[in-house]
Amino acid sequence: MSDRLITIMLGFGGGVMLAATAFSLLIPGIEAAGELYGAKSLVLVVITLGLAFGSLLLSVIHRFAPHEHFIKGVDGTKSSSLARVWLFIIAIALHNFPEGLAVGVSFGSENTSDGIITALGIGLQNMPEGLIVAVSLIAEGYRTRYALWVSFLTAIIEPVGSFVGFGLVSLARSALPLALAFAAGAMLFVICDEIIPESHKRGKENEGTIGIIAGFIVMVMLDIAFGG
Ligand SMILES: [Zn+2]
């Protein structure tokens, strides 16, 4: 795969996630908060706190989790004891857990179409993401079969995140707006700190941007077509 194609695909994933954060998490979160709490001041406090805590938690985990990105290189705390492949797995898990969380929380809202759109969008951007993981591992010298297994393993983290998100929202419906904003904050951190920098790293900023815009547009199309 060419650098150009990888950059476009990474950007595409970032664009989908960015639009999903705004349209499938934040806007439904604000609407749900309005219905549940009524008072605008309370809506403002809950949504702001959720966004801030979600991004803060992810930034703390990101800082202390030793991991390595295929393009950005070594990140987080240094680790000499972990095998390199685990550093890659942790890096991808950092993306996939908030994505899964977003899908699960999204399904917790009354409106099932919100959940379906989030799942569709995230699923769509996982295809190029998974492909990049496998191709990058092979480029790092790992065997094809092994690369496939590792890609599969990192994908498993996503449904785990979904069950956590859905479980939390089912337990306390009044916490739904907070959970939606929290997931949005977590996604925002991953998009800004990992995905956009990775898609713009190779001096292919233009392709990265085209990918982001294309991903954003596709997600908006899904939202218009299937949103209720
Ligand atoms: Zn990182």
PDB file of C-alpha atoms and ligand atoms in Angstrom:
ATOM      1  CA  MET A   1       0.000   0.000   0.000  1.00  0.00           C
ATOM      2  CA  SER A   2       1.320   3.446  -0.874  1.00  0.00           C
ATOM      3  CA  ASP A   3       1.921   6.164   1.723  1.00  0.00           C
ATOM      4  CA  ARG A   4      -0.703   8.224  -0.065  1.00  0.00           C
ATOM      5  CA  LEU A   5      -3.407   5.610   0.317  1.00  0.00           C
ATOM      6  CA  ILE A   6      -2.556   4.972   3.995  1.00  0.00           C
ATOM      7  CA  THR A   7      -2.715   8.717   4.689  1.00  0.00           C
ATOM      8  CA  ILE A   8      -6.103   9.085   2.973  1.00  0.00           C
ATOM      9  CA  MET A   9      -7.503   6.068   4.852  1.00  0.00           C
ATOM     10  CA  LEU A  10      -6.210   7.288   8.225  1.00  0.00           C
ATOM     11  CA  GLY A  11      -7.700  10.719   7.549  1.00  0.00           C
ATOM     12  CA  PHE A  12     -10.986   9.123   6.481  1.00  0.00           C
ATOM     13  CA  GLY A  13     -11.222   7.347   9.843  1.00  0.00           C
ATOM     14  CA  GLY A  14     -10.524  10.623  11.650  1.00  0.00           C
ATOM     15  CA  GLY A  15     -13.241  12.432   9.658  1.00  0.00           C
ATOM     16  CA  VAL A  16     -15.825   9.745  10.416  1.00  0.00           C
ATOM     17  CA  MET A  17     -14.940   9.835  14.100  1.00  0.00           C
ATOM     18  CA  LEU A  18     -15.069  13.628  14.184  1.00  0.00           C
ATOM     19  CA  ALA A  19     -18.551  13.746  12.654  1.00  0.00           C
ATOM     20  CA  ALA A  20     -19.743  10.844  14.843  1.00  0.00           C
ATOM     21  CA  THR A  21     -18.517  12.750  17.902  1.00  0.00           C
ATOM     22  CA  ALA A  22     -20.552  15.817  16.934  1.00  0.00           C
ATOM     23  CA  PHE A  23     -23.696  14.320  15.394  1.00  0.00           C
ATOM     24  CA  SER A  24     -24.095  10.929  17.080  1.00  0.00           C
ATOM     25  CA  LEU A  25     -22.810  11.725  20.545  1.00  0.00           C
ATOM     26  CA  LEU A  26     -22.797  15.423  21.353  1.00  0.00           C
ATOM     27  CA  ILE A  27     -26.062  16.576  19.746  1.00  0.00           C
ATOM     28  CA  PRO A  28     -28.096  13.594  21.070  1.00  0.00           C
ATOM     29  CA  GLY A  29     -26.401  14.185  24.447  1.00  0.00           C
ATOM     30  CA  ILE A  30     -27.488  17.829  24.519  1.00  0.00           C
ATOM     31  CA  GLU A  31     -31.030  16.862  23.448  1.00  0.00           C
ATOM     32  CA  ALA A  32     -31.287  14.119  26.082  1.00  0.00           C
ATOM     33  CA  ALA A  33     -29.976  16.500  28.744  1.00  0.00           C
ATOM     34  CA  GLY A  34     -32.629  19.054  27.765  1.00  0.00           C
ATOM     35  CA  GLU A  35     -35.404  16.452  28.124  1.00  0.00           C
ATOM     36  CA  LEU A  36     -34.079  15.050  31.397  1.00  0.00           C
ATOM     37  CA  TYR A  37     -33.041  18.197  33.243  1.00  0.00           C
ATOM     38  CA  GLY A  38     -34.934  21.031  31.582  1.00  0.00           C
ATOM     39  CA  ALA A  39     -32.791  23.860  32.909  1.00  0.00           C
ATOM     40  CA  LYS A  40     -30.267  25.107  30.370  1.00  0.00           C
ATOM     41  CA  SER A  41     -27.652  25.818  33.036  1.00  0.00           C
ATOM     42  CA  LEU A  42     -27.721  22.168  34.140  1.00  0.00           C
ATOM     43  CA  VAL A  43     -27.422  20.974  30.525  1.00  0.00           C
ATOM     44  CA  LEU A  44     -24.391  23.219  30.094  1.00  0.00           C
ATOM     45  CA  VAL A  45     -22.689  21.949  33.253  1.00  0.00           C
ATOM     46  CA  VAL A  46     -23.307  18.242  32.556  1.00  0.00           C
ATOM     47  CA  ILE A  47     -22.224  18.338  28.904  1.00  0.00           C
ATOM     48  CA  THR A  48     -19.132  20.438  29.629  1.00  0.00           C
ATOM     49  CA  LEU A  49     -18.088  18.194  32.521  1.00  0.00           C
ATOM     50  CA  GLY A  50     -18.620  15.042  30.439  1.00  0.00           C
ATOM     51  CA  LEU A  51     -16.520  16.385  27.564  1.00  0.00           C
ATOM     52  CA  ALA A  52     -13.750  17.560  29.886  1.00  0.00           C
ATOM     53  CA  PHE A  53     -13.606  14.317  31.902  1.00  0.00           C
ATOM     54  CA  GLY A  54     -13.714  12.087  28.815  1.00  0.00           C
ATOM     55  CA  SER A  55     -10.786  13.832  27.165  1.00  0.00           C
ATOM     56  CA  LEU A  56      -8.891  14.166  30.458  1.00  0.00           C
ATOM     57  CA  LEU A  57      -9.190  10.467  31.291  1.00  0.00           C
ATOM     58  CA  LEU A  58      -8.013   9.471  27.821  1.00  0.00           C
ATOM     59  CA  SER A  59      -5.075  11.887  27.984  1.00  0.00           C
ATOM     60  CA  VAL A  60      -4.003  10.421  31.354  1.00  0.00           C
ATOM     61  CA  ILE A  61      -4.289   6.831  30.070  1.00  0.00           C
ATOM     62  CA  HIS A  62      -2.454   7.828  26.903  1.00  0.00           C
ATOM     63  CA  ARG A  63       0.343   9.413  28.885  1.00  0.00           C
ATOM     64  CA  PHE A  64       0.977   6.442  31.150  1.00  0.00           C
ATOM     65  CA  ALA A  65       0.259   3.546  28.802  1.00  0.00           C
ATOM     66  CA  PRO A  66       3.435   2.502  27.008  1.00  0.00           C
ATOM     67  CA  HIS A  67       2.653   2.241  23.300  1.00  0.00           C
ATOM     68  CA  GLU A  68       4.017   2.680  19.792  1.00  0.00           C
ATOM     69  CA  HIS A  69       2.291   4.076  16.714  1.00  0.00           C
ATOM     70  CA  PHE A  70       3.203   2.844  13.242  1.00  0.00           C
ATOM     71  CA  ILE A  71       3.838   6.387  11.979  1.00  0.00           C
ATOM     72  CA  LYS A  72       4.141   8.610  15.086  1.00  0.00           C
ATOM     73  CA  GLY A  73       6.505   6.147  16.765  1.00  0.00           C
ATOM     74  CA  VAL A  74       6.991   5.543  20.507  1.00  0.00           C
ATOM     75  CA  ASP A  75       4.497   7.380  22.756  1.00  0.00           C
ATOM     76  CA  GLY A  76       3.443   7.378  26.417  1.00  0.00           C
ATOM     77  CA  THR A  77       5.783   5.991  29.079  1.00  0.00           C
ATOM     78  CA  LYS A  78       8.821   4.044  27.896  1.00  0.00           C
ATOM     79  CA  SER A  79       8.790   0.324  28.477  1.00  0.00           C
ATOM     80  CA  SER A  80      11.705  -2.040  28.100  1.00  0.00           C
ATOM     81  CA  SER A  81       9.931  -5.174  29.294  1.00  0.00           C
ATOM     82  CA  LEU A  82       7.036  -5.322  26.830  1.00  0.00           C
ATOM     83  CA  ALA A  83       7.498  -6.938  23.422  1.00  0.00           C
ATOM     84  CA  ARG A  84       7.181  -4.438  20.593  1.00  0.00           C
ATOM     85  CA  VAL A  85       4.024  -6.033  19.235  1.00  0.00           C
ATOM     86  CA  TRP A  86       2.288  -5.309  22.549  1.00  0.00           C
ATOM     87  CA  LEU A  87       3.179  -1.639  22.204  1.00  0.00           C
ATOM     88  CA  PHE A  88       1.361  -1.635  18.844  1.00  0.00           C
ATOM     89  CA  ILE A  89      -1.608  -3.496  20.341  1.00  0.00           C
ATOM     90  CA  ILE A  90      -1.924  -0.992  23.224  1.00  0.00           C
ATOM     91  CA  ALA A  91      -1.784   1.935  20.748  1.00  0.00           C
ATOM     92  CA  ILE A  92      -4.671   0.506  18.723  1.00  0.00           C
ATOM     93  CA  ALA A  93      -6.590  -0.411  21.874  1.00  0.00           C
ATOM     94  CA  LEU A  94      -6.392   3.274  22.857  1.00  0.00           C
ATOM     95  CA  HIS A  95      -8.360   4.058  19.669  1.00  0.00           C
ATOM     96  CA  ASN A  96     -10.726   1.141  19.740  1.00  0.00           C
ATOM     97  CA  PHE A  97     -11.924   1.293  23.326  1.00  0.00           C
ATOM     98  CA  PRO A  98     -13.425   4.828  23.065  1.00  0.00           C
ATOM     99  CA  GLU A  99     -14.918   3.893  19.685  1.00  0.00           C
ATOM    100  CA  GLY A 100     -16.632   0.889  21.226  1.00  0.00           C
ATOM    101  CA  LEU A 101     -17.723   2.989  24.189  1.00  0.00           C
ATOM    102  CA  ALA A 102     -19.274   5.520  21.783  1.00  0.00           C
ATOM    103  CA  VAL A 103     -21.294   2.791  20.028  1.00  0.00           C
ATOM    104  CA  GLY A 104     -22.502   1.276  23.311  1.00  0.00           C
ATOM    105  CA  VAL A 105     -23.500   4.607  24.852  1.00  0.00           C
ATOM    106  CA  SER A 106     -25.170   5.600  21.600  1.00  0.00           C
ATOM    107  CA  PHE A 107     -27.371   2.488  21.740  1.00  0.00           C
ATOM    108  CA  GLY A 108     -28.325   3.435  25.285  1.00  0.00           C
ATOM    109  CA  SER A 109     -30.359   6.402  24.070  1.00  0.00           C
ATOM    110  CA  GLU A 110     -34.076   6.062  23.345  1.00  0.00           C
ATOM    111  CA  ASN A 111     -33.488   6.601  19.648  1.00  0.00           C
ATOM    112  CA  THR A 112     -32.106   3.314  18.229  1.00  0.00           C
ATOM    113  CA  SER A 113     -31.213   4.941  14.904  1.00  0.00           C
ATOM    114  CA  ASP A 114     -28.524   6.971  16.742  1.00  0.00           C
ATOM    115  CA  GLY A 115     -26.878   3.723  17.803  1.00  0.00           C
ATOM    116  CA  ILE A 116     -27.156   2.183  14.355  1.00  0.00           C
ATOM    117  CA  ILE A 117     -25.600   5.221  12.653  1.00  0.00           C
ATOM    118  CA  THR A 118     -22.729   5.297  15.162  1.00  0.00           C
ATOM    119  CA  ALA A 119     -22.144   1.552  14.722  1.00  0.00           C
ATOM    120  CA  LEU A 120     -22.266   1.882  10.911  1.00  0.00           C
ATOM    121  CA  GLY A 121     -19.841   4.819  10.823  1.00  0.00           C
ATOM    122  CA  ILE A 122     -17.391   3.324  13.307  1.00  0.00           C
ATOM    123  CA  GLY A 123     -17.598  -0.048  11.541  1.00  0.00           C
ATOM    124  CA  LEU A 124     -16.924   1.624   8.211  1.00  0.00           C
ATOM    125  CA  GLN A 125     -13.801   3.382   9.430  1.00  0.00           C
ATOM    126  CA  ASN A 126     -12.602   0.204  11.155  1.00  0.00           C
ATOM    127  CA  MET A 127     -12.168  -1.534   7.812  1.00  0.00           C
ATOM    128  CA  PRO A 128      -9.313   0.688   6.568  1.00  0.00           C
ATOM    129  CA  GLU A 129      -7.998   0.936  10.153  1.00  0.00           C
ATOM    130  CA  GLY A 130      -7.784  -2.841  10.527  1.00  0.00           C
ATOM    131  CA  LEU A 131      -6.204  -3.121   7.097  1.00  0.00           C
ATOM    132  CA  ILE A 132      -3.550  -0.547   8.037  1.00  0.00           C
ATOM    133  CA  VAL A 133      -2.785  -2.475  11.257  1.00  0.00           C
ATOM    134  CA  ALA A 134      -2.246  -5.738   9.359  1.00  0.00           C
ATOM    135  CA  VAL A 135      -0.238  -4.136   6.529  1.00  0.00           C
ATOM    136  CA  SER A 136       1.936  -2.156   8.972  1.00  0.00           C
ATOM    137  CA  LEU A 137       2.666  -5.267  11.048  1.00  0.00           C
ATOM    138  CA  ILE A 138       3.731  -7.156   7.915  1.00  0.00           C
ATOM    139  CA  ALA A 139       5.932  -4.176   6.976  1.00  0.00           C
ATOM    140  CA  GLU A 140       7.495  -4.458  10.465  1.00  0.00           C
ATOM    141  CA  GLY A 141       8.503  -8.016   9.604  1.00  0.00           C
ATOM    142  CA  TYR A 142       5.735 -10.006  11.284  1.00  0.00           C
ATOM    143  CA  ARG A 143       4.295 -13.039   9.462  1.00  0.00           C
ATOM    144  CA  THR A 144       0.968 -12.609   7.649  1.00  0.00           C
ATOM    145  CA  ARG A 145      -0.951 -15.076   9.818  1.00  0.00           C
ATOM    146  CA  TYR A 146       0.412 -13.429  12.986  1.00  0.00           C
ATOM    147  CA  ALA A 147      -0.474  -9.942  11.691  1.00  0.00           C
ATOM    148  CA  LEU A 148      -4.020 -11.137  11.050  1.00  0.00           C
ATOM    149  CA  TRP A 149      -4.352 -12.487  14.580  1.00  0.00           C
ATOM    150  CA  VAL A 150      -3.055  -9.285  16.114  1.00  0.00           C
ATOM    151  CA  SER A 151      -5.510  -7.200  14.043  1.00  0.00           C
ATOM    152  CA  PHE A 152      -8.294  -9.484  15.217  1.00  0.00           C
ATOM    153  CA  LEU A 153      -7.194  -9.201  18.848  1.00  0.00           C
ATOM    154  CA  THR A 154      -7.205  -5.393  18.717  1.00  0.00           C
ATOM    155  CA  ALA A 155     -10.670  -5.449  17.144  1.00  0.00           C
ATOM    156  CA  ILE A 156     -12.059  -7.505  20.065  1.00  0.00           C
ATOM    157  CA  ILE A 157     -11.455  -4.537  22.371  1.00  0.00           C
ATOM    158  CA  GLU A 158     -14.171  -2.600  20.595  1.00  0.00           C
ATOM    159  CA  PRO A 159     -17.189  -4.749  21.549  1.00  0.00           C
ATOM    160  CA  VAL A 160     -15.797  -4.810  25.102  1.00  0.00           C
ATOM    161  CA  GLY A 161     -16.016  -1.004  25.089  1.00  0.00           C
ATOM    162  CA  SER A 162     -19.543  -1.232  23.670  1.00  0.00           C
ATOM    163  CA  PHE A 163     -20.755  -3.492  26.473  1.00  0.00           C
ATOM    164  CA  VAL A 164     -19.183  -1.221  29.096  1.00  0.00           C
ATOM    165  CA  GLY A 165     -20.869   1.852  27.561  1.00  0.00           C
ATOM    166  CA  PHE A 166     -24.241   0.178  27.104  1.00  0.00           C
ATOM    167  CA  GLY A 167     -24.109  -1.361  30.589  1.00  0.00           C
ATOM    168  CA  LEU A 168     -23.377   1.956  32.272  1.00  0.00           C
ATOM    169  CA  VAL A 169     -26.187   3.757  30.445  1.00  0.00           C
ATOM    170  CA  SER A 170     -28.677   0.939  31.147  1.00  0.00           C
ATOM    171  CA  LEU A 171     -27.871   1.122  34.866  1.00  0.00           C
ATOM    172  CA  ALA A 172     -28.672   4.813  35.138  1.00  0.00           C
ATOM    173  CA  ARG A 173     -30.727   6.469  32.404  1.00  0.00           C
ATOM    174  CA  SER A 174     -30.283   9.883  34.013  1.00  0.00           C
ATOM    175  CA  ALA A 175     -26.543   9.523  33.353  1.00  0.00           C
ATOM    176  CA  LEU A 176     -27.042   9.168  29.579  1.00  0.00           C
ATOM    177  CA  PRO A 177     -26.181  12.795  28.660  1.00  0.00           C
ATOM    178  CA  LEU A 178     -23.060  12.625  30.828  1.00  0.00           C
ATOM    179  CA  ALA A 179     -22.037   9.315  29.250  1.00  0.00           C
ATOM    180  CA  LEU A 180     -22.602  10.628  25.700  1.00  0.00           C
ATOM    181  CA  ALA A 181     -20.527  13.753  26.422  1.00  0.00           C
ATOM    182  CA  PHE A 182     -17.872  11.608  28.134  1.00  0.00           C
ATOM    183  CA  ALA A 183     -17.579   9.336  25.089  1.00  0.00           C
ATOM    184  CA  ALA A 184     -17.438  12.438  22.857  1.00  0.00           C
ATOM    185  CA  GLY A 185     -14.567  13.859  24.936  1.00  0.00           C
ATOM    186  CA  ALA A 186     -12.670  10.553  24.771  1.00  0.00           C
ATOM    187  CA  MET A 187     -13.130  10.418  20.983  1.00  0.00           C
ATOM    188  CA  LEU A 188     -12.036  14.037  20.612  1.00  0.00           C
ATOM    189  CA  PHE A 189      -8.776  13.316  22.407  1.00  0.00           C
ATOM    190  CA  VAL A 190      -7.995  10.288  20.243  1.00  0.00           C
ATOM    191  CA  ILE A 191      -8.849  12.167  17.021  1.00  0.00           C
ATOM    192  CA  CYS A 192      -6.743  15.228  17.881  1.00  0.00           C
ATOM    193  CA  ASP A 193      -3.809  13.537  19.569  1.00  0.00           C
ATOM    194  CA  GLU A 194      -3.414  10.377  17.500  1.00  0.00           C
ATOM    195  CA  ILE A 195      -5.402  10.094  14.309  1.00  0.00           C
ATOM    196  CA  ILE A 196      -5.021  13.550  12.758  1.00  0.00           C
ATOM    197  CA  PRO A 197      -1.278  13.808  13.584  1.00  0.00           C
ATOM    198  CA  GLU A 198      -0.723  10.308  12.159  1.00  0.00           C
ATOM    199  CA  SER A 199      -2.630  11.143   8.976  1.00  0.00           C
ATOM    200  CA  HIS A 200      -0.601  14.349   8.524  1.00  0.00           C
ATOM    201  CA  LYS A 201       2.837  13.034   9.433  1.00  0.00           C
ATOM    202  CA  ARG A 202       4.358  11.973   6.158  1.00  0.00           C
ATOM    203  CA  GLY A 203       4.370  15.330   4.396  1.00  0.00           C
ATOM    204  CA  LYS A 204       1.106  14.273   2.825  1.00  0.00           C
ATOM    205  CA  GLU A 205      -1.044  16.825   4.637  1.00  0.00           C
ATOM    206  CA  ASN A 206      -3.205  17.377   1.579  1.00  0.00           C
ATOM    207  CA  GLU A 207      -4.162  13.702   1.277  1.00  0.00           C
ATOM    208  CA  GLY A 208      -4.771  13.510   5.025  1.00  0.00           C
ATOM    209  CA  THR A 209      -7.122  16.480   4.833  1.00  0.00           C
ATOM    210  CA  ILE A 210      -8.956  15.045   1.811  1.00  0.00           C
ATOM    211  CA  GLY A 211      -9.446  11.839   3.809  1.00  0.00           C
ATOM    212  CA  ILE A 212     -10.789  13.700   6.858  1.00  0.00           C
ATOM    213  CA  ILE A 213     -13.246  15.724   4.783  1.00  0.00           C
ATOM    214  CA  ALA A 214     -14.398  12.632   2.866  1.00  0.00           C
ATOM    215  CA  GLY A 215     -14.930  10.729   6.121  1.00  0.00           C
ATOM    216  CA  PHE A 216     -16.813  13.649   7.646  1.00  0.00           C
ATOM    217  CA  ILE A 217     -19.084  13.922   4.590  1.00  0.00           C
ATOM    218  CA  VAL A 218     -19.813  10.183   4.549  1.00  0.00           C
ATOM    219  CA  MET A 219     -20.802  10.298   8.222  1.00  0.00           C
ATOM    220  CA  VAL A 220     -23.059  13.330   7.635  1.00  0.00           C
ATOM    221  CA  MET A 221     -24.670  11.440   4.713  1.00  0.00           C
ATOM    222  CA  LEU A 222     -25.314   8.426   6.973  1.00  0.00           C
ATOM    223  CA  ASP A 223     -26.820  10.726   9.564  1.00  0.00           C
ATOM    224  CA  ILE A 224     -29.177  12.379   7.080  1.00  0.00           C
ATOM    225  CA  ALA A 225     -30.129   9.090   5.407  1.00  0.00           C
ATOM    226  CA  PHE A 226     -30.739   6.995   8.533  1.00  0.00           C
ATOM    227  CA  GLY A 227     -31.194   9.533  11.334  1.00  0.00           C
ATOM    228  CA  GLY A 228     -34.582   9.706  12.984  1.00  0.00           C
TER     229      GLY A 228
HETATM  230 ZN    ZN B   1      -0.141   7.788  21.390  1.00  0.00          ZN
END
